[in-house]
XYZ file of C-alpha atoms in Angstrom:
461
model
C -7.667 -45.784 -52.651
C -6.341 -42.756 -50.734
C -2.661 -42.763 -49.862
C -1.020 -40.689 -47.113
C 2.689 -40.333 -46.548
C 4.774 -38.155 -44.247
C 8.304 -36.801 -44.650
C 10.662 -34.713 -42.559
C 11.496 -31.315 -44.078
C 13.358 -29.723 -41.154
C 13.855 -29.794 -37.373
C 10.443 -30.539 -35.801
C 8.895 -29.857 -39.205
C 7.020 -32.484 -41.247
C 5.068 -32.529 -44.488
C 2.054 -34.824 -44.940
C 0.724 -35.545 -48.433
C -2.833 -36.857 -48.895
C -3.567 -38.240 -52.365
C -7.217 -38.837 -53.281
C -8.540 -40.779 -56.267
C -12.009 -40.141 -57.671
C -13.175 -43.329 -55.988
C -12.253 -41.868 -52.573
C -14.601 -38.901 -52.714
C -17.287 -39.470 -55.387
C -19.442 -41.731 -53.130
C -19.435 -38.953 -50.518
C -20.435 -36.372 -53.152
C -23.309 -38.564 -54.401
C -24.508 -39.195 -50.856
C -24.476 -35.488 -50.033
C -26.406 -34.614 -53.200
C -29.043 -37.254 -52.389
C -29.342 -35.780 -48.913
C -29.963 -32.380 -50.457
C -32.688 -33.782 -52.742
C -34.556 -35.272 -49.775
C -34.527 -32.063 -47.741
C -34.557 -29.269 -50.332
C -37.630 -27.051 -50.700
C -37.679 -25.892 -54.331
C -40.716 -24.300 -56.027
C -42.335 -26.687 -58.480
C -41.264 -29.817 -56.617
C -42.699 -31.627 -53.620
C -40.319 -31.717 -50.658
C -38.194 -34.845 -50.823
C -39.024 -35.390 -54.497
C -36.508 -33.030 -56.117
C -34.545 -34.927 -58.800
C -30.858 -35.366 -58.052
C -30.076 -33.870 -61.458
C -31.742 -30.595 -60.463
C -29.868 -30.566 -57.152
C -26.614 -31.312 -58.964
C -27.184 -28.378 -61.297
C -28.027 -25.975 -58.439
C -25.629 -27.096 -55.689
C -23.280 -29.604 -57.309
C -20.195 -27.391 -57.518
C -20.233 -26.297 -53.855
C -21.136 -29.796 -52.610
C -18.330 -31.271 -54.722
C -15.718 -28.840 -53.309
C -16.912 -29.312 -49.731
C -16.842 -33.096 -49.898
C -13.413 -33.336 -51.511
C -11.971 -31.091 -48.816
C -13.850 -32.941 -46.063
C -12.571 -36.350 -47.224
C -9.008 -35.019 -47.457
C -9.308 -33.646 -43.908
C -10.692 -36.946 -42.657
C -7.800 -38.910 -44.186
C -5.333 -36.464 -42.604
C -6.923 -36.878 -39.161
C -6.941 -40.673 -39.504
C -3.227 -40.582 -40.338
C -2.397 -38.387 -37.348
C -4.401 -40.597 -34.971
C -3.099 -43.932 -36.283
C 0.504 -42.712 -36.165
C -0.002 -41.081 -32.758
C 1.610 -37.946 -34.124
C 3.125 -35.751 -31.391
C 2.287 -32.341 -32.804
C 2.300 -28.885 -31.228
C 0.891 -26.963 -34.198
C -2.220 -28.005 -36.104
C -1.738 -28.784 -39.819
C -1.782 -25.924 -42.305
C -1.624 -26.133 -46.118
C 1.973 -26.557 -47.255
C 3.709 -23.489 -48.589
C 4.231 -25.196 -51.927
C 0.652 -26.434 -52.250
C -0.612 -25.874 -55.801
C -3.953 -24.151 -56.250
C -6.590 -26.842 -56.807
C -9.472 -26.514 -59.255
C -12.681 -28.339 -58.355
C -15.100 -29.178 -61.177
C -18.090 -31.375 -60.480
C -18.280 -32.191 -64.201
C -14.634 -33.245 -64.400
C -13.673 -35.286 -61.306
C -9.945 -36.003 -61.096
C -7.377 -37.227 -58.592
C -6.169 -34.631 -56.080
C -3.029 -34.208 -53.992
C -3.124 -32.191 -50.766
C 0.025 -31.159 -48.912
C 0.036 -30.131 -45.248
C 2.750 -29.069 -42.822
C 2.886 -29.760 -39.070
C 5.204 -28.990 -36.184
C 6.252 -32.014 -34.123
C 7.136 -32.127 -30.458
C 10.877 -32.331 -29.791
C 12.487 -34.910 -27.533
C 14.422 -33.044 -24.832
C 15.732 -33.104 -21.276
C 15.405 -30.353 -18.651
C 18.842 -29.546 -17.173
C 17.445 -27.356 -14.400
C 15.614 -30.359 -12.938
C 18.618 -32.711 -12.952
C 18.960 -32.387 -9.170
C 22.282 -30.567 -9.326
C 20.888 -27.031 -9.378
C 20.697 -24.698 -6.376
C 18.478 -21.634 -6.359
C 17.950 -19.072 -3.600
C 14.542 -18.564 -2.047
C 14.564 -15.231 -0.296
C 13.071 -14.918 3.174
C 12.124 -11.289 3.781
C 12.841 -10.200 7.341
C 9.839 -8.358 8.750
C 11.542 -5.644 10.795
C 10.119 -3.714 13.727
C 10.217 -0.611 11.506
C 8.051 -2.336 8.878
C 5.546 -3.337 11.574
C 5.518 0.194 12.947
C 4.843 1.675 9.503
C 2.053 -0.813 8.868
C 0.437 0.004 12.219
C 0.415 3.690 11.252
C -1.199 2.849 7.923
C -3.837 0.716 9.647
C -4.569 3.497 12.134
C -5.501 5.689 9.162
C -7.546 2.857 7.653
C -9.505 2.344 10.882
C -9.820 6.061 11.577
C -12.501 8.554 10.613
C -12.506 10.565 7.383
C -13.967 14.068 7.153
C -14.252 16.252 4.027
C -12.579 19.651 4.553
C -12.661 22.373 1.913
C -8.888 22.868 1.730
C -5.641 20.995 2.308
C -4.520 21.785 5.849
C -2.163 19.016 6.988
C -0.071 16.021 6.013
C -2.976 13.815 7.084
C -5.184 15.055 4.247
C -6.312 12.347 1.823
C -6.117 13.609 -1.765
C -8.064 11.946 -4.553
C -6.239 13.170 -7.637
C -5.827 12.645 -11.354
C -2.336 12.563 -12.882
C -2.073 13.911 -16.458
C 1.226 13.797 -18.334
C 2.566 17.148 -19.576
C 5.497 18.383 -21.675
C 8.255 20.824 -20.710
C 5.895 23.754 -21.412
C 3.257 22.299 -19.045
C 0.918 21.438 -21.945
C -1.036 18.177 -21.772
C 0.498 15.451 -23.957
C -1.872 14.028 -26.562
C -2.141 10.302 -25.794
C -0.116 10.796 -22.609
C -0.634 9.010 -19.297
C -3.797 9.831 -17.366
C -4.382 8.026 -14.075
C -6.465 8.438 -10.913
C -4.887 7.904 -7.515
C -5.470 8.480 -3.814
C -2.616 9.647 -1.591
C -1.946 11.133 1.809
C -0.365 14.578 1.621
C 2.494 13.237 3.786
C 3.693 11.065 0.886
C 4.725 14.124 -1.138
C 8.065 15.923 -0.718
C 8.210 18.791 1.788
C 8.357 21.496 -0.944
C 5.275 20.100 -2.680
C 3.423 19.693 0.612
C 3.962 23.416 1.135
C 2.429 24.104 -2.298
C -0.558 21.895 -1.493
C -1.536 23.721 1.675
C -4.671 25.794 1.098
C -5.570 24.119 -2.211
C -9.104 22.874 -2.793
C -10.989 20.567 -5.170
C -10.195 21.279 -8.876
C -6.925 23.052 -8.015
C -3.803 21.725 -9.744
C -0.029 21.585 -9.359
C 2.642 20.549 -11.888
C 5.813 18.643 -11.086
C 8.490 16.160 -12.097
C 8.045 12.808 -10.360
C 11.602 12.589 -9.021
C 11.259 15.988 -7.329
C 7.927 15.074 -5.765
C 8.325 11.673 -4.103
C 11.105 10.192 -1.965
C 13.022 7.012 -2.868
C 10.652 4.863 -0.821
C 7.430 6.145 -2.417
C 8.619 6.857 -5.974
C 8.854 3.202 -7.205
C 5.232 2.519 -6.221
C 4.044 5.706 -7.945
C 5.990 4.843 -11.109
C 4.541 1.343 -11.120
C 1.007 2.677 -10.648
C 1.556 5.009 -13.608
C 2.817 2.003 -15.614
C 6.319 3.467 -15.918
C 9.561 1.523 -15.465
C 10.718 2.145 -11.857
C 14.338 1.470 -12.845
C 14.471 3.828 -15.841
C 15.894 7.306 -15.179
C 13.713 8.840 -17.887
C 10.611 7.564 -16.071
C 11.591 9.525 -12.975
C 11.864 12.701 -15.059
C 8.299 12.423 -16.377
C 6.254 15.568 -15.749
C 2.636 15.606 -14.597
C -0.198 17.939 -13.850
C -2.007 16.721 -10.735
C -5.580 17.908 -10.154
C -7.421 17.391 -6.855
C -10.809 15.699 -7.402
C -11.778 15.090 -3.764
C -10.421 15.974 -0.342
C -10.531 14.081 2.924
C -8.916 14.405 6.324
C -7.865 11.193 8.029
C -8.018 11.017 11.792
C -5.929 8.126 13.099
C -7.709 5.553 15.257
C -6.404 4.894 18.763
C -4.730 1.549 19.336
C -7.346 -0.391 21.220
C -10.016 -3.070 21.104
C -12.236 -1.080 18.695
C -9.417 -0.722 16.169
C -8.321 -4.351 16.605
C -11.855 -5.513 15.810
C -12.055 -3.290 12.714
C -8.796 -4.666 11.341
C -9.266 -8.292 12.404
C -13.017 -8.822 12.894
C -14.025 -11.853 14.906
C -10.569 -12.706 16.250
C -11.265 -11.358 19.724
C -7.920 -9.506 19.998
C -7.898 -7.575 23.270
C -4.345 -6.249 23.685
C -1.647 -4.553 21.649
C 0.800 -7.443 21.964
C -1.608 -9.929 20.332
C -2.521 -7.371 17.677
C 1.129 -6.844 16.748
C 1.757 -10.599 16.633
C -1.224 -11.105 14.303
C 0.011 -8.281 12.141
C 3.576 -9.581 12.041
C 2.372 -13.081 11.109
C 0.177 -11.640 8.358
C 3.045 -9.557 6.984
C 5.403 -12.531 7.110
C 2.891 -14.664 5.187
C 2.440 -11.913 2.608
C 6.170 -11.485 1.998
C 6.626 -15.248 1.964
C 4.072 -15.422 -0.860
C 5.855 -12.591 -2.721
C 9.133 -14.479 -2.374
C 7.460 -17.570 -3.804
C 6.090 -15.545 -6.737
C 9.588 -14.283 -7.469
C 11.049 -17.793 -7.210
C 8.441 -19.120 -9.637
C 9.169 -16.287 -12.063
C 12.864 -17.166 -11.959
C 12.128 -20.878 -12.433
C 9.874 -20.055 -15.368
C 12.557 -17.935 -17.021
C 15.317 -20.460 -16.527
C 13.217 -23.365 -17.753
C 12.160 -21.478 -20.858
C 15.602 -20.125 -21.738
C 17.894 -22.938 -20.573
C 15.978 -26.005 -21.758
C 17.426 -27.112 -25.127
C 14.456 -27.011 -27.483
C 14.509 -26.784 -31.272
C 11.757 -24.867 -33.055
C 10.848 -24.635 -36.770
C 10.908 -20.833 -36.718
C 9.846 -20.141 -40.313
C 7.006 -22.655 -40.119
C 5.784 -21.287 -36.789
C 5.729 -17.749 -38.139
C 3.684 -18.884 -41.118
C 1.453 -20.889 -38.781
C 0.862 -17.730 -36.724
C 0.022 -15.870 -39.919
C -2.428 -18.285 -41.564
C -3.217 -20.931 -38.932
C -5.599 -18.907 -36.774
C -9.153 -17.712 -37.243
C -7.930 -14.461 -38.799
C -4.927 -13.676 -40.986
C -1.967 -11.903 -39.360
C 0.322 -9.731 -41.439
C 4.067 -10.546 -41.390
C 4.905 -7.392 -39.410
C 2.356 -8.374 -36.739
C 3.805 -11.894 -36.579
C 7.342 -10.520 -36.161
C 6.172 -8.332 -33.301
C 4.340 -11.163 -31.519
C 6.672 -14.064 -32.246
C 8.976 -13.646 -29.233
C 6.115 -13.902 -26.749
C 4.493 -16.717 -28.730
C 7.668 -18.833 -28.776
C 8.249 -18.084 -25.085
C 4.811 -19.475 -24.225
C 5.174 -22.390 -26.646
C 8.406 -23.511 -24.965
C 6.706 -23.299 -21.567
C 3.781 -25.365 -22.886
C 6.106 -28.083 -24.195
C 7.977 -28.219 -20.881
C 4.834 -28.392 -18.756
C 3.239 -31.006 -21.057
C 6.339 -33.162 -20.596
C 6.205 -32.792 -16.800
C 2.469 -33.472 -16.667
C 2.977 -36.702 -18.610
C 6.083 -37.865 -16.722
C 4.729 -37.001 -13.263
C 1.186 -38.162 -14.099
C -0.340 -34.875 -12.929
C -4.130 -35.074 -12.786
C -6.874 -33.030 -11.157
C -9.571 -35.025 -9.409
C -13.173 -33.839 -9.239
C -12.925 -33.493 -5.452
C -9.889 -31.217 -5.829
C -11.793 -28.973 -8.216
C -14.759 -28.749 -5.875
C -12.563 -28.006 -2.851
C -10.642 -25.330 -4.773
C -13.888 -23.780 -5.982
C -15.239 -23.743 -2.441
C -12.103 -22.064 -1.082
C -12.034 -19.499 -3.889
C -15.689 -18.563 -3.522
C -15.604 -18.413 0.271
C -12.401 -16.360 0.138
C -14.073 -13.903 -2.222
C -17.169 -13.456 -0.087
C -14.995 -13.238 3.009
C -12.961 -10.428 1.459
C -16.165 -8.623 0.584
C -17.366 -8.924 4.166
C -20.475 -10.835 3.062
C -19.763 -14.315 4.361
C -21.018 -13.773 7.902
C -24.310 -12.398 6.536
C -24.986 -15.387 4.307
C -26.807 -18.589 5.058
C -24.258 -21.419 4.859
C -26.833 -23.540 3.013
C -26.592 -21.080 0.111
C -22.881 -21.703 -0.518
C -23.039 -25.308 -1.749
C -25.739 -24.718 -4.418
C -23.731 -21.704 -5.600
C -20.579 -23.833 -5.877
C -22.537 -26.493 -7.765
C -23.725 -23.833 -10.207
C -20.184 -22.518 -10.704
C -18.915 -26.032 -11.436
C -21.191 -26.065 -14.507
C -19.435 -22.993 -15.886
C -16.833 -24.407 -18.312
C -14.669 -21.268 -18.263
C -14.608 -21.169 -14.445
C -13.720 -24.865 -14.217
C -11.052 -24.610 -16.940
C -9.334 -21.662 -15.246
C -9.507 -23.394 -11.874
C -8.111 -26.623 -13.306
C -5.218 -24.765 -14.947
C -4.424 -23.066 -11.651
C -4.391 -26.366 -9.750
C -2.162 -27.991 -12.380
C 0.218 -25.023 -12.318
C 0.421 -25.169 -8.516
C 1.132 -28.894 -8.659
C 3.794 -28.439 -11.313
C 5.655 -25.796 -9.344
C 5.497 -27.997 -6.249
C 7.043 -30.857 -8.265
C 9.671 -28.529 -9.744
C 10.622 -27.199 -6.307
C 11.257 -30.758 -5.126
C 13.748 -31.251 -7.975
C 15.765 -28.103 -7.192
C 17.953 -27.498 -4.165
C 16.356 -24.405 -2.628
C 18.623 -22.373 -0.376
C 16.848 -20.085 2.073
C 18.437 -16.637 1.946
C 17.301 -14.036 4.515
C 17.118 -10.501 3.070
C 15.761 -7.146 4.128
C 12.808 -5.702 2.231
C 15.124 -3.120 0.674
C 17.496 -5.850 -0.521
C 14.573 -7.870 -1.879
C 13.201 -4.884 -3.814
C 16.616 -4.352 -5.455
C 17.031 -7.929 -6.659
C 17.227 -8.141 -10.468
C 13.880 -8.930 -12.020
C 13.084 -11.323 -14.844
C 12.190 -10.029 -18.280
C 9.017 -12.095 -18.366
C 6.633 -13.275 -15.679
C 4.751 -16.457 -15.026
C 0.922 -16.076 -15.055
């Protein structure tokens, strides 16, 4: 009879040994061979009448190997289920497992060794109720509102297509291509499309742009081309570190691909309707209030994103968790669908462990707080997501409302869609629970102060 025993071989690291006697697997081998004889189509024999001896000679070795391994796997699963094993890494063959030889003509007893990672027992200091964290409230200033109004006037205005750059109101569709100190294109360098108003460039570069046309180019260093307010956004768009000095010294060749001239819309009912369709805004005061509320909501959401990033980082780094590092690296190497070389594992391990710690923490909270997602919640979230999407695309008002519900019903049959939606709902619930366990201190800041706050090394997704 099969025997299974488990032993601890390190922190959160266990070895499980499955010992099989011939009597444990031979009945399964015989049954499989008989199944083959009933279904095999072999020339010279009627289907279902192939002698087992012939089948054994043709397929016996592979059937024997498959069944021994299958029985061993079944005994391992039964052990894990009966012992309610709290594992976070599926079993892999033990490092010291001897190579096994399978011979259908010489059945013997076999011993299989597996290793698993077990879930640690831990507490979460950050959620003890004694912690205070700031939640930053960005002050929407009159200057911010004024700047946004100017941007919206361009958005609601008319665009013409002149032949040359003539003013700061020209819209330039451009392509940035990274160059070296001799103005030669860098092989494998950054190449990125963008669209900018001429006014966003420095005064000296604006002067160079005047009179240029499509396919004309200029070369520059980023720091000499954009002011302190615009430069961080440009660096981010080019996927460069906004805080690194070397990023600001990166040189580019910028080629114009299309030209436009923006004419600002007048503040009035027509513009208000373009920006906020269907709200019936008739005066500048109401328009500004709508805009201010919208900006405040946006920056409130950005503050929340930052808070959640900080919570994520602190939970991951400050929660005392032990990990079987060597085992996990080997698990990453051989435990997936494809083999990963040691150098690849070393490169990926930091991010893997980061996410593993987060998974252990959230699993603990989900269990302790009994977090579940009801069917009605999924349907409501799907409805809001879909209607939000069509609303953003400007299609909702043109659609028959009767069409929405069948579409939602169809989406709810998409396993990937439902899984992603469920994960989002659970994450939202978890952060709500976490926020209730932390003393949040509202801290008003200006946008400039908010943008200069230190950022986390990793971000919650």
